[in-house]
Tab-separated table of C-alpha atoms in Angstrom:
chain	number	residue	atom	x	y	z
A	133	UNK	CA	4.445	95.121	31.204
A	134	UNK	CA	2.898	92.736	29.228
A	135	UNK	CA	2.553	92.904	25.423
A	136	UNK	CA	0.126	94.121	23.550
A	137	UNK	CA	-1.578	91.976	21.278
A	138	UNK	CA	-1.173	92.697	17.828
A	139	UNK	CA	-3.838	93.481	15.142
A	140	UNK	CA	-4.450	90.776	12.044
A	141	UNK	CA	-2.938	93.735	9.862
A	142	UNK	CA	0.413	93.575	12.089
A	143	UNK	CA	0.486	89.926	12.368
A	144	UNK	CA	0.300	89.555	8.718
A	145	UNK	CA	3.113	91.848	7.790
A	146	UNK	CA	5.500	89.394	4.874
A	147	UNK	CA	7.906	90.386	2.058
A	148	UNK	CA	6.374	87.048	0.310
A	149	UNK	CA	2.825	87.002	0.581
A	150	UNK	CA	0.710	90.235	-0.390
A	151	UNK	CA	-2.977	90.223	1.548
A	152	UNK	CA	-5.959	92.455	-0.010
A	153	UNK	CA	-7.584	92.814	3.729
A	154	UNK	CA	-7.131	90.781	6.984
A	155	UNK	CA	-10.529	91.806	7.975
A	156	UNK	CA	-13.821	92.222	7.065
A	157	UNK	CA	-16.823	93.394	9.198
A	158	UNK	CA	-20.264	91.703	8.274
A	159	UNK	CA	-22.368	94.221	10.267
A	160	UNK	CA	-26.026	93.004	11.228
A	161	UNK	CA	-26.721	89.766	9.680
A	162	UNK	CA	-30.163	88.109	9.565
A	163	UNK	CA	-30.529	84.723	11.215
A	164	UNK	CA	-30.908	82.069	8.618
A	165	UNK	CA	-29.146	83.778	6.095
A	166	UNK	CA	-25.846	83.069	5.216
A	167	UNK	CA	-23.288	85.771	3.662
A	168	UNK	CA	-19.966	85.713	2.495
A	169	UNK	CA	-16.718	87.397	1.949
A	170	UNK	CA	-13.090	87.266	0.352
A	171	UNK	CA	-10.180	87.279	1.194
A	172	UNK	CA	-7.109	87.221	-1.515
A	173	UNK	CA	-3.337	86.050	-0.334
A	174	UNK	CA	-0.612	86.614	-3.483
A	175	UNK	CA	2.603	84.739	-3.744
A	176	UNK	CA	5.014	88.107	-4.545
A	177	UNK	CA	7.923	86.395	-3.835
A	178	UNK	CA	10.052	83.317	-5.987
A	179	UNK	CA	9.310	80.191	-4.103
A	180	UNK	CA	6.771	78.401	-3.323
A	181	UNK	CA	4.754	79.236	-0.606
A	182	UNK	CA	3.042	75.985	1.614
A	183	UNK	CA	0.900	75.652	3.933
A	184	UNK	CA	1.193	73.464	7.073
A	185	UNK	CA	-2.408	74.019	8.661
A	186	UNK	CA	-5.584	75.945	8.851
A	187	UNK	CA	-7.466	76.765	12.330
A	188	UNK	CA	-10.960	78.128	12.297
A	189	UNK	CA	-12.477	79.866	15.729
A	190	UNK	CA	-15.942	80.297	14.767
A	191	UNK	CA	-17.898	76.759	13.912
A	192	UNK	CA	-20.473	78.411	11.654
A	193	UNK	CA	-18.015	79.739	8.920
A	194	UNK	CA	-17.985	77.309	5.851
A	195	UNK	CA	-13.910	78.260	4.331
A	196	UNK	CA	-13.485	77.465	0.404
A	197	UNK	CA	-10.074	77.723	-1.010
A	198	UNK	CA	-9.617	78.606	-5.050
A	199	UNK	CA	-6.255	78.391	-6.677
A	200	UNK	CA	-5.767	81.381	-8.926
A	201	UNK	CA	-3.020	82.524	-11.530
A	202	UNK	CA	-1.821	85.700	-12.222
A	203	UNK	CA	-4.665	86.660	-14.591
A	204	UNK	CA	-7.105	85.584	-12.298
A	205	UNK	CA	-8.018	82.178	-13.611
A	206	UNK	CA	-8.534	79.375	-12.080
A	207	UNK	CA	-5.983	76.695	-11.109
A	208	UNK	CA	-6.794	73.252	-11.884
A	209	UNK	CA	-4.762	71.490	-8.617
A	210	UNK	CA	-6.160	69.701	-5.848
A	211	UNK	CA	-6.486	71.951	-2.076
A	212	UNK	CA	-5.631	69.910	0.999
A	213	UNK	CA	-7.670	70.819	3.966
A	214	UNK	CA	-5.974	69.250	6.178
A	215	UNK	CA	-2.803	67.992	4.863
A	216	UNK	CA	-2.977	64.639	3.574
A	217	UNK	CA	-0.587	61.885	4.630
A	218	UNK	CA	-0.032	58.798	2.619
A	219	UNK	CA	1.065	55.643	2.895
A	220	UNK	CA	4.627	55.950	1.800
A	221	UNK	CA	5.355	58.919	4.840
A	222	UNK	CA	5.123	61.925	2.509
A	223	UNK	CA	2.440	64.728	3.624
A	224	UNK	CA	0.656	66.266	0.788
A	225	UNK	CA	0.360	70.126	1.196
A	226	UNK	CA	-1.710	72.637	-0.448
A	227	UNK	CA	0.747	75.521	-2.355
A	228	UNK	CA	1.234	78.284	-3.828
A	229	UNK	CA	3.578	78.990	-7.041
A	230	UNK	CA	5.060	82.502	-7.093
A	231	UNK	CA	2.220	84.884	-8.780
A	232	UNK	CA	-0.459	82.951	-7.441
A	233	UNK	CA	-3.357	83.953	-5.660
A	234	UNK	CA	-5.436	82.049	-2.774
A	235	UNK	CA	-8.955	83.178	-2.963
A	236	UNK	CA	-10.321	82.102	0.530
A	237	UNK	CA	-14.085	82.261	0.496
A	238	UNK	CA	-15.653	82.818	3.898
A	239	UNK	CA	-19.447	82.524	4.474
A	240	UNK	CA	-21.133	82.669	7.711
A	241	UNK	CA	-24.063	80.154	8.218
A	242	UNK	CA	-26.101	81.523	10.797
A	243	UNK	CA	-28.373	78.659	11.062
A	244	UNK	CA	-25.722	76.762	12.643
A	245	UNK	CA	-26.310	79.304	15.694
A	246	UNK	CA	-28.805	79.719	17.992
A	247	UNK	CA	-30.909	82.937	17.258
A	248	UNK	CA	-29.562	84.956	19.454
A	249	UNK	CA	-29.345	88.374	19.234
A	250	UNK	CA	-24.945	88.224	19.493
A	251	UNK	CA	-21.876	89.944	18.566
A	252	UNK	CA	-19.108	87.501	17.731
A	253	UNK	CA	-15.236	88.516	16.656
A	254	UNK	CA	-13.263	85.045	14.944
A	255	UNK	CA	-10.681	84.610	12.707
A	256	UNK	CA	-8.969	81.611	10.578
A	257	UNK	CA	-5.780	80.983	10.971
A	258	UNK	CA	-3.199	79.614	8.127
A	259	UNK	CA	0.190	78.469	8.908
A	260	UNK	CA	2.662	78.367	6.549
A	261	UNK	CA	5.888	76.600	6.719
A	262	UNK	CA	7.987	79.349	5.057
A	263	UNK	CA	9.233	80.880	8.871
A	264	UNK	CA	9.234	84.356	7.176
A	265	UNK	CA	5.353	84.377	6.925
A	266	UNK	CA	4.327	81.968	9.852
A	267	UNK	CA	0.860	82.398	10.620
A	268	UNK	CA	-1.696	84.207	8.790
A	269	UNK	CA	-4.319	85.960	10.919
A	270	UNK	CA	-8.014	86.853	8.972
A	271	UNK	CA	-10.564	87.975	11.286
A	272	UNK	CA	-14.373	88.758	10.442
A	273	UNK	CA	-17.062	90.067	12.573
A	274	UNK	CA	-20.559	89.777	12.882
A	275	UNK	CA	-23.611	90.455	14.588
A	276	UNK	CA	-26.686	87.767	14.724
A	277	UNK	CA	-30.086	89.525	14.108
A	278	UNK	CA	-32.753	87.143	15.003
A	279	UNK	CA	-35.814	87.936	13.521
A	280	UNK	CA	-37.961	85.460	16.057
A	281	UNK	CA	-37.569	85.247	19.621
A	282	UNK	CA	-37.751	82.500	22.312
A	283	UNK	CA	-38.648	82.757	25.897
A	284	UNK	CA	-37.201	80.895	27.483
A	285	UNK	CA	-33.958	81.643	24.946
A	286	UNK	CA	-33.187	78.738	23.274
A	287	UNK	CA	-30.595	75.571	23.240
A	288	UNK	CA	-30.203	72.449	25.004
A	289	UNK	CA	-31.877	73.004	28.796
A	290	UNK	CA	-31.409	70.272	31.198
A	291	UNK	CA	-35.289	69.217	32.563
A	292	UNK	CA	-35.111	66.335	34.301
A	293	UNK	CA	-37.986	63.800	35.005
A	294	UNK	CA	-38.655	61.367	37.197
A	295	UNK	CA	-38.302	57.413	35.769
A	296	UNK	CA	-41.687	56.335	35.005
A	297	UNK	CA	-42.948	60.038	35.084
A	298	UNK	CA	-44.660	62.553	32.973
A	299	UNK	CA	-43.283	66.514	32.604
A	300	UNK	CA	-44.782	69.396	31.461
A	301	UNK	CA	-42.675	72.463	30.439
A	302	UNK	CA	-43.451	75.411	27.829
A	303	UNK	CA	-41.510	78.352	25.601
A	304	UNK	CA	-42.767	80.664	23.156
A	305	UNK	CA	-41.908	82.250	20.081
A	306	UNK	CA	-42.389	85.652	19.507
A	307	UNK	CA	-41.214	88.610	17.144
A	308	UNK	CA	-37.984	90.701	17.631
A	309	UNK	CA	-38.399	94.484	18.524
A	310	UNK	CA	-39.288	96.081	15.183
A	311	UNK	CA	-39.157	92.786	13.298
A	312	UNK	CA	-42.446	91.612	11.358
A	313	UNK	CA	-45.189	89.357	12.779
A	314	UNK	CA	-45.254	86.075	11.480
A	315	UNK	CA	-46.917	82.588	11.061
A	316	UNK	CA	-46.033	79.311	11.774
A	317	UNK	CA	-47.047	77.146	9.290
A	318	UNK	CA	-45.656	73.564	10.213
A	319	UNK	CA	-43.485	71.851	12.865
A	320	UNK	CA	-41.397	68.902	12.833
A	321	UNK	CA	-39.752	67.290	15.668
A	322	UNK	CA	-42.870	66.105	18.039
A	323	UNK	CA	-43.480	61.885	18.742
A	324	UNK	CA	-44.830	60.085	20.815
A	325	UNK	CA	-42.706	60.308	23.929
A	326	UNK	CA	-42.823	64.815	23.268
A	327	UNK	CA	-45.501	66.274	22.524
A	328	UNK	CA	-46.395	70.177	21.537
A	329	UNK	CA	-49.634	71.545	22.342
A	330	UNK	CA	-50.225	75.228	21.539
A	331	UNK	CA	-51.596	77.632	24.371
A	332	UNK	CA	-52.517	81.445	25.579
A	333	UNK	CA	-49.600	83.438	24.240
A	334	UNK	CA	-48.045	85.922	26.809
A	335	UNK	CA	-46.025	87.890	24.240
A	336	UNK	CA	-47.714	90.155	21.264
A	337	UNK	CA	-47.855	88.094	18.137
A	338	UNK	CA	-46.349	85.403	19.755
A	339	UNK	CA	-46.768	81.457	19.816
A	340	UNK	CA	-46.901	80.081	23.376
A	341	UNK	CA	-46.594	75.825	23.278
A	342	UNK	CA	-46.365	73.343	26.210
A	343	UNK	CA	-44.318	70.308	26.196
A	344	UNK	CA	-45.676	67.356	27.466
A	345	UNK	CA	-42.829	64.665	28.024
A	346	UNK	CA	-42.756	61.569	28.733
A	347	UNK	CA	-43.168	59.007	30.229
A	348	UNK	CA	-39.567	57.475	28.805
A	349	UNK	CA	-38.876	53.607	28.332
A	350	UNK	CA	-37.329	51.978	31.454
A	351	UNK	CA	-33.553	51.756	31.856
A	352	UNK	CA	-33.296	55.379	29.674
A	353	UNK	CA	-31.220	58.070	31.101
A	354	UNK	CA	-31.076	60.943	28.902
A	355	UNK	CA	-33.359	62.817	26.301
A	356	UNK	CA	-32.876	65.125	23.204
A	357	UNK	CA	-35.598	66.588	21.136
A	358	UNK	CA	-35.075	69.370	18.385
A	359	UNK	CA	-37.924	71.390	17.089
A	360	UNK	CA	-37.912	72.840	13.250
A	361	UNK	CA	-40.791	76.103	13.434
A	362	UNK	CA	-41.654	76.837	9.487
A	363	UNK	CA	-42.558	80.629	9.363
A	364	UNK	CA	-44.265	82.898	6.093
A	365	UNK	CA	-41.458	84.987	6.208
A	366	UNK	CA	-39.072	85.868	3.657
A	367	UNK	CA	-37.161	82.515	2.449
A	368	UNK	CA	-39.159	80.073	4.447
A	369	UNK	CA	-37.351	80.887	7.373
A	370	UNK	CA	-37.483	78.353	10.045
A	371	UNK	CA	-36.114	77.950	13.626
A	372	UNK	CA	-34.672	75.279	15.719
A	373	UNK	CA	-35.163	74.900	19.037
A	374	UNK	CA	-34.281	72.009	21.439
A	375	UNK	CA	-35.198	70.585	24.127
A	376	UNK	CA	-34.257	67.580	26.724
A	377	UNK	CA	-33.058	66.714	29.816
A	378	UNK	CA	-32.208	63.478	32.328
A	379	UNK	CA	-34.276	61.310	33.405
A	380	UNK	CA	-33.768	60.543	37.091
A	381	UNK	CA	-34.618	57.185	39.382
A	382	UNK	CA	-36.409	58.074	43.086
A	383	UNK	CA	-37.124	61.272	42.464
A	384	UNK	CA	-40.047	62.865	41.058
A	385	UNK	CA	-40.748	67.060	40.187
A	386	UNK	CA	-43.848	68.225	41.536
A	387	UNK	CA	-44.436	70.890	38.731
A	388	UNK	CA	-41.475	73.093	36.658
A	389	UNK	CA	-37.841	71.286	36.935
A	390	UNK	CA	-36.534	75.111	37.543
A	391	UNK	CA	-37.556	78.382	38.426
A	392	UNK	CA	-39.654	80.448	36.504
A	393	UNK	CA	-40.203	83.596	38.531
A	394	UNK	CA	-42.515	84.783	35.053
A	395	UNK	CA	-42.979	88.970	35.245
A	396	UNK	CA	-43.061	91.120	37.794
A	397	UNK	CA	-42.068	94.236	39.620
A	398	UNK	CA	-37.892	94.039	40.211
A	399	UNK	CA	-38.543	96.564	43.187
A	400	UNK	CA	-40.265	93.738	45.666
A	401	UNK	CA	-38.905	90.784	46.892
A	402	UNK	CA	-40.039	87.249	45.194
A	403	UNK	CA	-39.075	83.743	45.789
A	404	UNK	CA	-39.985	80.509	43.825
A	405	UNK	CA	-39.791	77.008	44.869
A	406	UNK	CA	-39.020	73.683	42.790
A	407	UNK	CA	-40.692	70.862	44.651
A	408	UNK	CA	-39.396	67.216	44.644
A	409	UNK	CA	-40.339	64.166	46.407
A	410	UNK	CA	-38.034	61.364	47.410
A	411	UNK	CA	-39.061	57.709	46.681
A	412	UNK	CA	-36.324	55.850	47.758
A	413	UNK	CA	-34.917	54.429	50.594
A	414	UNK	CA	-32.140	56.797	52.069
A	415	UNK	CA	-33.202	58.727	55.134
A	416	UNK	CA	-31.760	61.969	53.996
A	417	UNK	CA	-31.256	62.244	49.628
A	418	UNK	CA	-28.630	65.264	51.001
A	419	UNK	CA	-30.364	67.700	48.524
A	420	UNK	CA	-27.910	71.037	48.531
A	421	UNK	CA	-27.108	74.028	46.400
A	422	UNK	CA	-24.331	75.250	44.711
A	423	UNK	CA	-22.626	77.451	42.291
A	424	UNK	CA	-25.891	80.188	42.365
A	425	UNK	CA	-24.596	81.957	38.594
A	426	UNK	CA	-27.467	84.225	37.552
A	427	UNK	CA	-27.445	87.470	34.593
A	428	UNK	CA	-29.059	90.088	33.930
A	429	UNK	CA	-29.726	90.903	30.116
A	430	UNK	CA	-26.389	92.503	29.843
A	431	UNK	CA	-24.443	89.733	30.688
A	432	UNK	CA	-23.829	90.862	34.554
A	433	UNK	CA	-23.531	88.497	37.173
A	434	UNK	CA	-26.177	89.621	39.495
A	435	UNK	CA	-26.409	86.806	41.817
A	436	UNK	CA	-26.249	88.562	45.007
A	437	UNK	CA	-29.539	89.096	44.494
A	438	UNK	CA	-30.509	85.963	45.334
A	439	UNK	CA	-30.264	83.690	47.950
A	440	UNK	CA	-30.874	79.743	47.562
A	441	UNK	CA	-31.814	77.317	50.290
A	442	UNK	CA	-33.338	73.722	50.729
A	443	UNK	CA	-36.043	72.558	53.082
A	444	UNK	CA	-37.479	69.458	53.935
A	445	UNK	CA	-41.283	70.166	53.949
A	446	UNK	CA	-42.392	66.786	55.021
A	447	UNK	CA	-41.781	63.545	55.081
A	448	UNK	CA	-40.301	62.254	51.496
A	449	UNK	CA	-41.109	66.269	50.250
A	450	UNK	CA	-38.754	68.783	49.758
A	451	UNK	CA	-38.138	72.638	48.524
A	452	UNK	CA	-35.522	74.398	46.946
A	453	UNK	CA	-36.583	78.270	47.748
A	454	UNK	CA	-34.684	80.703	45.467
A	455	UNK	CA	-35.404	84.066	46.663
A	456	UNK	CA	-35.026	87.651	45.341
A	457	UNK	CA	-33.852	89.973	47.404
A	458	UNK	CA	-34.929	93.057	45.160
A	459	UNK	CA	-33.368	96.185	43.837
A	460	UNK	CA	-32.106	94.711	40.663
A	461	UNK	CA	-32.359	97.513	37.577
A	462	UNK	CA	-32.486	95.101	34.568
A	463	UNK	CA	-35.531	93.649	31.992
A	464	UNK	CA	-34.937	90.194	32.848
A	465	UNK	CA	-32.620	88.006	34.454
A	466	UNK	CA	-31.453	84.079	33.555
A	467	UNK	CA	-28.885	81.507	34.909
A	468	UNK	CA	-28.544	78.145	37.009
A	469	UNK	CA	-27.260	76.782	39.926
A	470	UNK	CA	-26.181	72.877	40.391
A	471	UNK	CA	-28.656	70.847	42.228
A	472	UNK	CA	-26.596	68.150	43.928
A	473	UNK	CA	-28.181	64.593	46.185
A	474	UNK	CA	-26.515	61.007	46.722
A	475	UNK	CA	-29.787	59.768	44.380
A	476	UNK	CA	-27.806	57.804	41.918
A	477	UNK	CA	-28.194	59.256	38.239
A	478	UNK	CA	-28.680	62.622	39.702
A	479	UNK	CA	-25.811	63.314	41.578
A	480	UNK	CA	-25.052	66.922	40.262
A	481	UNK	CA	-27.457	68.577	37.750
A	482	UNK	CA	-28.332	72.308	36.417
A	483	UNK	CA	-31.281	73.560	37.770
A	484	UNK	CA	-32.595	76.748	35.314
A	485	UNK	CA	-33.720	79.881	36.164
A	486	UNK	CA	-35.997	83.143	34.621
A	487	UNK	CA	-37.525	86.080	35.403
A	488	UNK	CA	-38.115	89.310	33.685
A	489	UNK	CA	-39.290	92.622	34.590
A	490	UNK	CA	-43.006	93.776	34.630
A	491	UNK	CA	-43.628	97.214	32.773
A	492	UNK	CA	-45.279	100.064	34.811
A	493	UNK	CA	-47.954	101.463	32.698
């Protein structure tokens, strides 16, 4: 049988080091805040105590070490995070003198996240080179609460253009069930080359903006934009979301660079095509499918609900029909598959797709 993995609390066990916790549960956090907790490790025994290296699992927890004596005050000696090595060969180490305390401060920065609404379990892990202690486990949970939503939800999406070529996309913002309505009062992030211009909102209270893009420089292959929403609400909340893509030679998106299947009833079939045209010189671009990987709002692969195919619809045109088979009992649904052709520059590329459910009144 194989073992069973141990909690923090087990892992920690040590006749030399005395822990207040090894974990501490955060609950619902709002996104764009940023709380903290503490975590105390006490040198009980008669040496001292080093430590070799620190591992962190989540990349939006800032860690702060304080040296403290035995009545609490603070010790004026320099931490080392990570262990600094000088010039003569010796490694310099941050330590701990019997009856000290490290205070470990952790806070998690939920801008550094996407606002997603997200359950996340990490720990930080401290090794220490006395081999009766080892490693130090100290996990902390947490739960991002976003109070604004995006549709499509956010991050880097790959929307490739044609060279030469202008694209249009669009998302919107839009309050979180039961969270306050809200008003954008600036945004930073458009130029010349992207460009926001608000439209018709689809959600209640929401903020519906299409992206015009392009068209690029010559000789440019790729394409990042972020965009910083300032909101009224409570702290000047603001929320990031970005955007970008490739930017592709003889080939050219006639509309959407993915599928957006928008609402409607999950009971009937539905398919949605991405159009292309081919403008260069191979007789056949080999346009195929692969890797279909689609979700439904739990997190279930439900991509036998869909079949993908491509068609040639004539001369330099082409179609890649997605199609929904119905039957699927979810609100929505997301994913990709991986678009590949021998068009050089766009070899292999993510393709998105969306769709959510239309309520029956």
């Amino acid at each position: 049988e194989g073992r069973q993995q141990r909690t923090p609390e087990q892992r920690n066990q040590s006749r030399k080091l005395e822990l207040d916790r090894s974990f501490h549960d955060f609950g619902k956090i709002l996104h764009g805040r940023a709380p903290m907790t503490e975590f105390r490790l006490r040198n009980i025994s008669k040496d001292q105590l080093r430590i070799v290296a620190e591992q962190n699992s989540c990349s939006c927890a800032d860690i702060e070490y304080e040296i403290l004596d035995r009545d609490g005050k603070n010790v004026d000696r320099r931490v080392y995070r990570p262990p600094l090595r000088e010039k003569d060969g010796r490694t310099l180490l941050t330590w701990l003198e019997p009856t000290e305390t490290l205070k470990l401060t952790v806070r998690i920065v939920t801008s550094k996240r996407d606002p997603v609404a997200k359950q996340e379990d990490s720990e930080t892990h401290l090794l220490f080179e006395d081999p009766d202690i080892g490693e130090v486990v100290l996990g902390y949970r947490f739960f991002i609460d976003p109070p604004i939503l995006v549709d499509p939800s956010p991050g880097v999406r790959a929307l490739p253009i044609s060279e030469g070529a202008t694209g249009l996309e669009s998302f919107e913002l839009f309050p979180g069930k039961g969270k306050e309505t809200f008003r954008i009062t600036s945004i930073e992030g458009a130029d010349g080359l992207v460009q926001l211009e608000k439209s018709e909102a689809r959600h209640l209270n929401g903020y519906r903006y299409l992206v015009k893009i392009g068209p690029f420089p010559a000789k440019e292959r790729n394409w990042v934009r972020t965009f910083w929403f300032h909101t009224d609400l409570e702290g000047g909340y603001k929320m990031k979301v970005m955007i970008g893509g490739e930017i592709v030679r003889d080939l050219e998106f006639l509309g959407s660079a993915g599928h957006r299947f928008g609402r409607f009833d999950f009971s009937q079939a539905e398919e949605s095509r991405l159009r292309l045209r081919y403008n260069g010189t191979r007789d056949d671009p080999g346009f195929a499918v692969s890797d279909l990987r689609i979700l439904d709002s739990k997190g279930k692969d439900v991509s036998k609900f869909f079949d993908a195919s491509v068609e040639n619809t004539g001369g330099k045109r082409w179609d890649v029909l997605l199609q929904y088979k119905g039957g699927l009992e979810s609100r929505r649904f997301s994913g990709n598959y991986q678009l590949h052709s021998q068009i050089e520059g766009f070899e292999k590329t993510d393709i998105g797709v969306h769709g959510y459910r239309l309520e029956k009144s």
